Short mmCIF file of C-alpha atoms in Angstrom, two decimals:
data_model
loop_
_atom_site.label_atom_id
_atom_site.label_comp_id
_atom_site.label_asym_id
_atom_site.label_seq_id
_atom_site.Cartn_x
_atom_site.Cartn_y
_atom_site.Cartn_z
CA UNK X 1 0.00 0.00 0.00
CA UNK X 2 1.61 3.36 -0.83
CA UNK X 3 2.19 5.75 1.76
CA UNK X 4 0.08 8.87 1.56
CA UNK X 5 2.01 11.94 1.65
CA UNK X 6 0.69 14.35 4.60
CA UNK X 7 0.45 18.25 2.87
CA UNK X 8 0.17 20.38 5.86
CA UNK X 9 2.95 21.86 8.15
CA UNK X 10 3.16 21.25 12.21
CA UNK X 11 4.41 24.34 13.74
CA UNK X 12 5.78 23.23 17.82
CA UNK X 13 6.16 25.75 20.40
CA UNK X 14 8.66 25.04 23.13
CA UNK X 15 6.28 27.17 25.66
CA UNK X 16 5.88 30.71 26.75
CA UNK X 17 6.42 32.01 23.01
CA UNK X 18 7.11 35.56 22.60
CA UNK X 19 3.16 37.19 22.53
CA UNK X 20 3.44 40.83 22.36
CA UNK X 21 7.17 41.93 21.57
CA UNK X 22 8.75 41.28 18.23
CA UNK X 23 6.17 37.94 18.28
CA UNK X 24 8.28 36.31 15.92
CA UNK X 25 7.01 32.92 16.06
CA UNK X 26 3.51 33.46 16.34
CA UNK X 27 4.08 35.93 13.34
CA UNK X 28 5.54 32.77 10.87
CA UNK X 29 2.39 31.10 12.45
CA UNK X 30 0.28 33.55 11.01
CA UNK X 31 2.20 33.53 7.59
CA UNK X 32 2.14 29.95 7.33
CA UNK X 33 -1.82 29.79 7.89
CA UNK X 34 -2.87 32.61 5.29
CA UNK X 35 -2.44 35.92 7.12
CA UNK X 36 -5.85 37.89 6.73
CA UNK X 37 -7.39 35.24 4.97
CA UNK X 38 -6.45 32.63 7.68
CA UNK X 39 -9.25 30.77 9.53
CA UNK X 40 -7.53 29.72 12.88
CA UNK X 41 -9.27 27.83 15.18
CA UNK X 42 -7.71 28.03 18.97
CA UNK X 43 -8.21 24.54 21.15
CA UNK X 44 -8.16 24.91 24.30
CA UNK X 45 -8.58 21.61 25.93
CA UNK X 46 -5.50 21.09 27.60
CA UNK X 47 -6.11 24.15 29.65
CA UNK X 48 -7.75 24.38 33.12
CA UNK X 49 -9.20 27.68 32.10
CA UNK X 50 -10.22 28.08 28.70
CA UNK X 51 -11.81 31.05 28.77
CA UNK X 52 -9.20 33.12 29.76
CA UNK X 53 -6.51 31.07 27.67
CA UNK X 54 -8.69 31.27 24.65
CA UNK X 55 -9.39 35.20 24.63
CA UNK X 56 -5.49 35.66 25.24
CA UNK X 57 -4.46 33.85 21.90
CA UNK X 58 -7.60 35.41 20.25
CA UNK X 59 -6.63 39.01 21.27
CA UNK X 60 -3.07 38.19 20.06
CA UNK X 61 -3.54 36.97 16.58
CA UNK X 62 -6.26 39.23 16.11
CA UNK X 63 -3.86 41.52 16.17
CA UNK X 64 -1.28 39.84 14.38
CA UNK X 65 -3.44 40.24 11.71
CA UNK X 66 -5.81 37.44 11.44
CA UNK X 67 -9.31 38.18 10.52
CA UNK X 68 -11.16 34.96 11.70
CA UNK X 69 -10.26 33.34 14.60
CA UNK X 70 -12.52 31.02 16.64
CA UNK X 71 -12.11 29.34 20.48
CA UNK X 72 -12.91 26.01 20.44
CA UNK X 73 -13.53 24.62 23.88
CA UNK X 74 -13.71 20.72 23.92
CA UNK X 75 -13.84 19.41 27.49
CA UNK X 76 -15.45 16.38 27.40
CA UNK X 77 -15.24 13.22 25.05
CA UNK X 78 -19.09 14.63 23.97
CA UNK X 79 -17.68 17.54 22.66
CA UNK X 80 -15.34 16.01 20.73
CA UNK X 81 -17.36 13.50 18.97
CA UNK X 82 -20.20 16.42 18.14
CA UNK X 83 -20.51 16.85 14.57
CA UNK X 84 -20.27 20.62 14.31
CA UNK X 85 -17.13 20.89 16.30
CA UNK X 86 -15.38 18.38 14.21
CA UNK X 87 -17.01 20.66 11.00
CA UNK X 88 -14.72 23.86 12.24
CA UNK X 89 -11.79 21.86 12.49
CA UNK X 90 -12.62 20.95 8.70
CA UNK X 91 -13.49 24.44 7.71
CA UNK X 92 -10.28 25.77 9.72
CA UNK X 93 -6.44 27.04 7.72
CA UNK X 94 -4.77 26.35 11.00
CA UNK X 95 -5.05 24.64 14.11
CA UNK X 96 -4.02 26.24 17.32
CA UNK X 97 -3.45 23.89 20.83
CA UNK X 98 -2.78 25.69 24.03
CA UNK X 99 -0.67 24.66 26.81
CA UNK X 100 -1.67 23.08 29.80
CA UNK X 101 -1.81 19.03 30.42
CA UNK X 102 -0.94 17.01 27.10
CA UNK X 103 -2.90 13.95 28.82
CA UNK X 104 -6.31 16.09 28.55
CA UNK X 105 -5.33 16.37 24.64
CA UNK X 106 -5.08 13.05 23.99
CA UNK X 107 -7.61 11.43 26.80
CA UNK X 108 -10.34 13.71 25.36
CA UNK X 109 -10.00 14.20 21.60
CA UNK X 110 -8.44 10.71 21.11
CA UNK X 111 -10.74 8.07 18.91
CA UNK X 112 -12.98 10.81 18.53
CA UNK X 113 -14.75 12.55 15.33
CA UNK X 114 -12.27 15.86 16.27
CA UNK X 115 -9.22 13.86 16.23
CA UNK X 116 -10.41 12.36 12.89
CA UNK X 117 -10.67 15.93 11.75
CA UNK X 118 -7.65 17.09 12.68
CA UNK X 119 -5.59 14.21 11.61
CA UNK X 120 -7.70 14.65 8.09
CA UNK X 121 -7.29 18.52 7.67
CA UNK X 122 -3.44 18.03 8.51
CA UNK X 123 -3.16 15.50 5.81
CA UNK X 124 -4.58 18.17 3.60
CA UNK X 125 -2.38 20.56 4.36
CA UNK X 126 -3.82 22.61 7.27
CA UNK X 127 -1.17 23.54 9.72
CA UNK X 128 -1.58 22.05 13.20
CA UNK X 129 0.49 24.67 15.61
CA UNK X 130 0.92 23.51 19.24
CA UNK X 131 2.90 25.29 22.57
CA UNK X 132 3.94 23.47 25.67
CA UNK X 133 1.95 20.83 26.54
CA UNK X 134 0.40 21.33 23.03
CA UNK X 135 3.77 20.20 21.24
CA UNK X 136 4.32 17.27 23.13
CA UNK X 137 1.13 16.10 22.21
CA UNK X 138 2.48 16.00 18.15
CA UNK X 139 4.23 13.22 18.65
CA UNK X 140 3.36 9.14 18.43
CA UNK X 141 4.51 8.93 21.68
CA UNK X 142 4.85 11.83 24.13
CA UNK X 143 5.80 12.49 27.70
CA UNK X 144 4.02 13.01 30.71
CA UNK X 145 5.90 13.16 33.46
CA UNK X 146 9.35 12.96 34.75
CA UNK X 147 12.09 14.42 36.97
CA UNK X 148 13.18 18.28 35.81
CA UNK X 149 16.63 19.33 36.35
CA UNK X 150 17.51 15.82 37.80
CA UNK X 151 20.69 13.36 36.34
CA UNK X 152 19.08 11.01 34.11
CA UNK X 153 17.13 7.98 36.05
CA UNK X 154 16.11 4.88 35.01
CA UNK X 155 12.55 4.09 35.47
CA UNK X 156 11.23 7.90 36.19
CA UNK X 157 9.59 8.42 32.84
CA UNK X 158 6.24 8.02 32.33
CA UNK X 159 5.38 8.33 28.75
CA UNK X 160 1.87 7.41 26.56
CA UNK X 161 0.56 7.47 23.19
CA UNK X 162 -0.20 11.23 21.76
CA UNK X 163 -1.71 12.51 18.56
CA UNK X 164 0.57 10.69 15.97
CA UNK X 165 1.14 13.77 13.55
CA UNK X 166 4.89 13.94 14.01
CA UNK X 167 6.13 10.24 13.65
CA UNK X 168 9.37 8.45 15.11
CA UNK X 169 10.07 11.44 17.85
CA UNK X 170 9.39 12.73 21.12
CA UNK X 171 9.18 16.43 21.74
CA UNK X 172 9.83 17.94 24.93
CA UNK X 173 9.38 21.32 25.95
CA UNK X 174 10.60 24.55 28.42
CA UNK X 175 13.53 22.50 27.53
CA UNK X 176 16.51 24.44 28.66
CA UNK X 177 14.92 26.50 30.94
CA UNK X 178 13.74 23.27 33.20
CA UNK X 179 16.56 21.35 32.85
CA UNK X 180 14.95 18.63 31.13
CA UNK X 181 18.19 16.88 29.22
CA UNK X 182 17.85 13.58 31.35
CA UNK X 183 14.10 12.54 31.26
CA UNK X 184 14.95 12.77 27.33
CA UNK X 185 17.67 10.96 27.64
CA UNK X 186 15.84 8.26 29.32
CA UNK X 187 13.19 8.58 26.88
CA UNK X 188 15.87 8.00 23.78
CA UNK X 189 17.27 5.23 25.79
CA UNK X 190 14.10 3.59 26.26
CA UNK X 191 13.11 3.82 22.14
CA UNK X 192 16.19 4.24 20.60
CA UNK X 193 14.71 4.64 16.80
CA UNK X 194 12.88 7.57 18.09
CA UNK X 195 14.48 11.09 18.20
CA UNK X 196 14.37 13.07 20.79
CA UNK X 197 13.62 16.94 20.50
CA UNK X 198 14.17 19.47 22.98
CA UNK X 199 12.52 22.65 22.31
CA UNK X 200 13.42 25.65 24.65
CA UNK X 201 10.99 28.39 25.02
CA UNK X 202 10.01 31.06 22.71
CA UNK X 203 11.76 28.81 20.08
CA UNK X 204 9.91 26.32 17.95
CA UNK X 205 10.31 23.89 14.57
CA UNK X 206 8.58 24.60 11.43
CA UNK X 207 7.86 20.68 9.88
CA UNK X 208 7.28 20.26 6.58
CA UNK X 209 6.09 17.63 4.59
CA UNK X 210 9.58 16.12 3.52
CA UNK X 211 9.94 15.68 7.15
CA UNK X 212 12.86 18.32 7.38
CA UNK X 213 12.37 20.94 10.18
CA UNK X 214 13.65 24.88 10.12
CA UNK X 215 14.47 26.01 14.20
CA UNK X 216 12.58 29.72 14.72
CA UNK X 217 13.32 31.68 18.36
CA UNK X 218 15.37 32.93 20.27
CA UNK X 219 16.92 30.00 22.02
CA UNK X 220 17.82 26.35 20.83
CA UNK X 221 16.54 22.84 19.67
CA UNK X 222 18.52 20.12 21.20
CA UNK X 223 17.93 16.95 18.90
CA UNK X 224 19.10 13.29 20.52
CA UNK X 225 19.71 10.54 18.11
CA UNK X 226 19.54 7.00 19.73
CA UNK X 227 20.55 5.23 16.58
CA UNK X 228 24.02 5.11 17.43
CA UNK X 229 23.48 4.05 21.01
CA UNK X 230 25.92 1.08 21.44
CA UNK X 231 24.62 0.32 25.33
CA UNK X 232 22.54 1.56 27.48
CA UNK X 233 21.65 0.18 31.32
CA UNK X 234 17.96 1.03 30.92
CA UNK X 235 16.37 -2.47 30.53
CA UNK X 236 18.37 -3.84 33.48
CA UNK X 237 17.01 -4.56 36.72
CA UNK X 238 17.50 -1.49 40.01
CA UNK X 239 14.70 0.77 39.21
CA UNK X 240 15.52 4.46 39.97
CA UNK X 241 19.60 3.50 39.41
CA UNK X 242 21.51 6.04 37.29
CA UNK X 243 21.15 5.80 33.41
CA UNK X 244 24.22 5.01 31.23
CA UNK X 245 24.26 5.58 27.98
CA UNK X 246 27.22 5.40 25.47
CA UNK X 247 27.41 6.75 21.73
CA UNK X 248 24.72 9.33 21.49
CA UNK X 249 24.35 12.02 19.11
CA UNK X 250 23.70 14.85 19.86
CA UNK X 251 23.21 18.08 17.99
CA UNK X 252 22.12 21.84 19.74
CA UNK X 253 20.57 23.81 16.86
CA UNK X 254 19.66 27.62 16.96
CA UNK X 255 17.71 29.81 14.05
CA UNK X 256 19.55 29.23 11.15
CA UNK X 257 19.66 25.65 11.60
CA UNK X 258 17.26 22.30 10.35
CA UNK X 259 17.51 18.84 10.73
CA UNK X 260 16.25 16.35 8.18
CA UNK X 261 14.08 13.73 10.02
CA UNK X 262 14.88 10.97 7.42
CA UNK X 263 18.29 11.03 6.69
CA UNK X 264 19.13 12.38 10.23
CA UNK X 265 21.45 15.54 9.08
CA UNK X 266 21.48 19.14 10.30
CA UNK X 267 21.23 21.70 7.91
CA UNK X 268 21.96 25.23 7.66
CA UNK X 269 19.37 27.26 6.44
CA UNK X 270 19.91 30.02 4.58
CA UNK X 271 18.88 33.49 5.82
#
């Protein structure tokens, strides 16, 4: 069966993205999604407080020039299965998940008719944007929880499965800024053909349909390659011991870099 080729770009937010200063991020968001003719639908389920979360992002691109721009608040597994929500998601140039607890994301849209529409209207080339706990969600499989500016431990990861629109990776977020190098370590350790990407705040990847990413921001993108792992402790027995690893790559990327997914090279962009 041949593979169908997905059209539309993801656009993942490390977290607290610049909003109202030079906004450069949410500016290539806006770019990317049709400027004034855009149609961006904001999703706030993995908020707490959608209200307030929603009018924030709608004040902000509103003024970043985009003309529609609708707050789409599914909190229950009802309102993502209801017909006319799952319609705007269809109707939508761009896709727009808020921070706040990936597990809500996937617990509540996945299975349903909204996840079917966003997984649909990505394939068609809309471009699905996420920040924070929005970003992690991309991925097949994400991360939930684990120890913040800690040394790498075995056994303190708890992963599950997210979205699926960015294959083979794991994204992790307020990357730098929480010191979160070792619970992606572990999380390379523990599926080696994945790649692990650290995105620091107000700093994000552009991904485009040849599976190459651009870096955007201010800060970095740390990218962990687990192919050339030659051992690794993380299968053995002593939960909670201290990983070892041998043989990663590793590659720290600012704006001006990319990284094809496929062939696993950085590139320089051109400016």
């Amino acid at each position: 069966m041949e593979e169908e080729i997905v059209k539309g770009n993801l656009i993942i937010i490390g977290g607290a993205e610049d909003k109202y200063g030079e906004s450069k991020i949410l500016k290539k968001v806006v770019e990317i999604i049709g400027s004034d003719k855009a149609d961006l639908v904001i999703l706030t389920t993995a908020t707490e407080n959608p209200e307030d979360v929603g009018a924030e992002y709608k004040k902000i691109f509103t003024r970043l020039g985009v003309s529609k721009v609708e707050i789409l608040n599914i909190d229950t597994r009802d309102d993502a299965n209801n017909d006319s929500n799952a319609e705007i998601i269809r109707n939508s140039t761009g896709i727009f998940m808020t921070g706040g607890d990936q597990l809500r994301i996937t617990s509540i849209l996945g299975g349903t008719k909204v996840y079917s529409a966003i997984q649909e209207t990505y394939r068609k080339g809309v471009a699905i944007i996420g920040t924070s706990a929005g970003a992690s969600a991309m991925s097949n499989t994400m991360i939930v929880n684990g120890m913040d500016n800690d040394p790498a431990r075995k056994c303190t990861l708890k992963m599950a499965p997210g979205l699926g629109l960015l294959e083979d990776a794991i994204i992790d977020q307020h990357f730098a800024q929480r010191g979160r190098i070792g619970r992606l370590l572990c999380g390379v350790a523990e599926n080696p053909y994945m790649l692990g990407i650290g995105i620091d705040e107000d700093t994000a990847i552009i991904v485009y349909p040849d599976a190459h990413f651009e870096v955007i921001g201010t800060n970095a993108v740390t990218v962990i390659d687990g192919k050339s792992i030659k051992s690794s402790n993380v299968s053995e027995l002593k939960p909670d011991e201290i990983l070892a690893i041998t043989n990663i790559t590793l590659h720290v990327l600012p704006e001006g870099y990319g990284y094809e997914m496929k062939k696993r090279e950085v590139m320089r962009i051109k400016q």
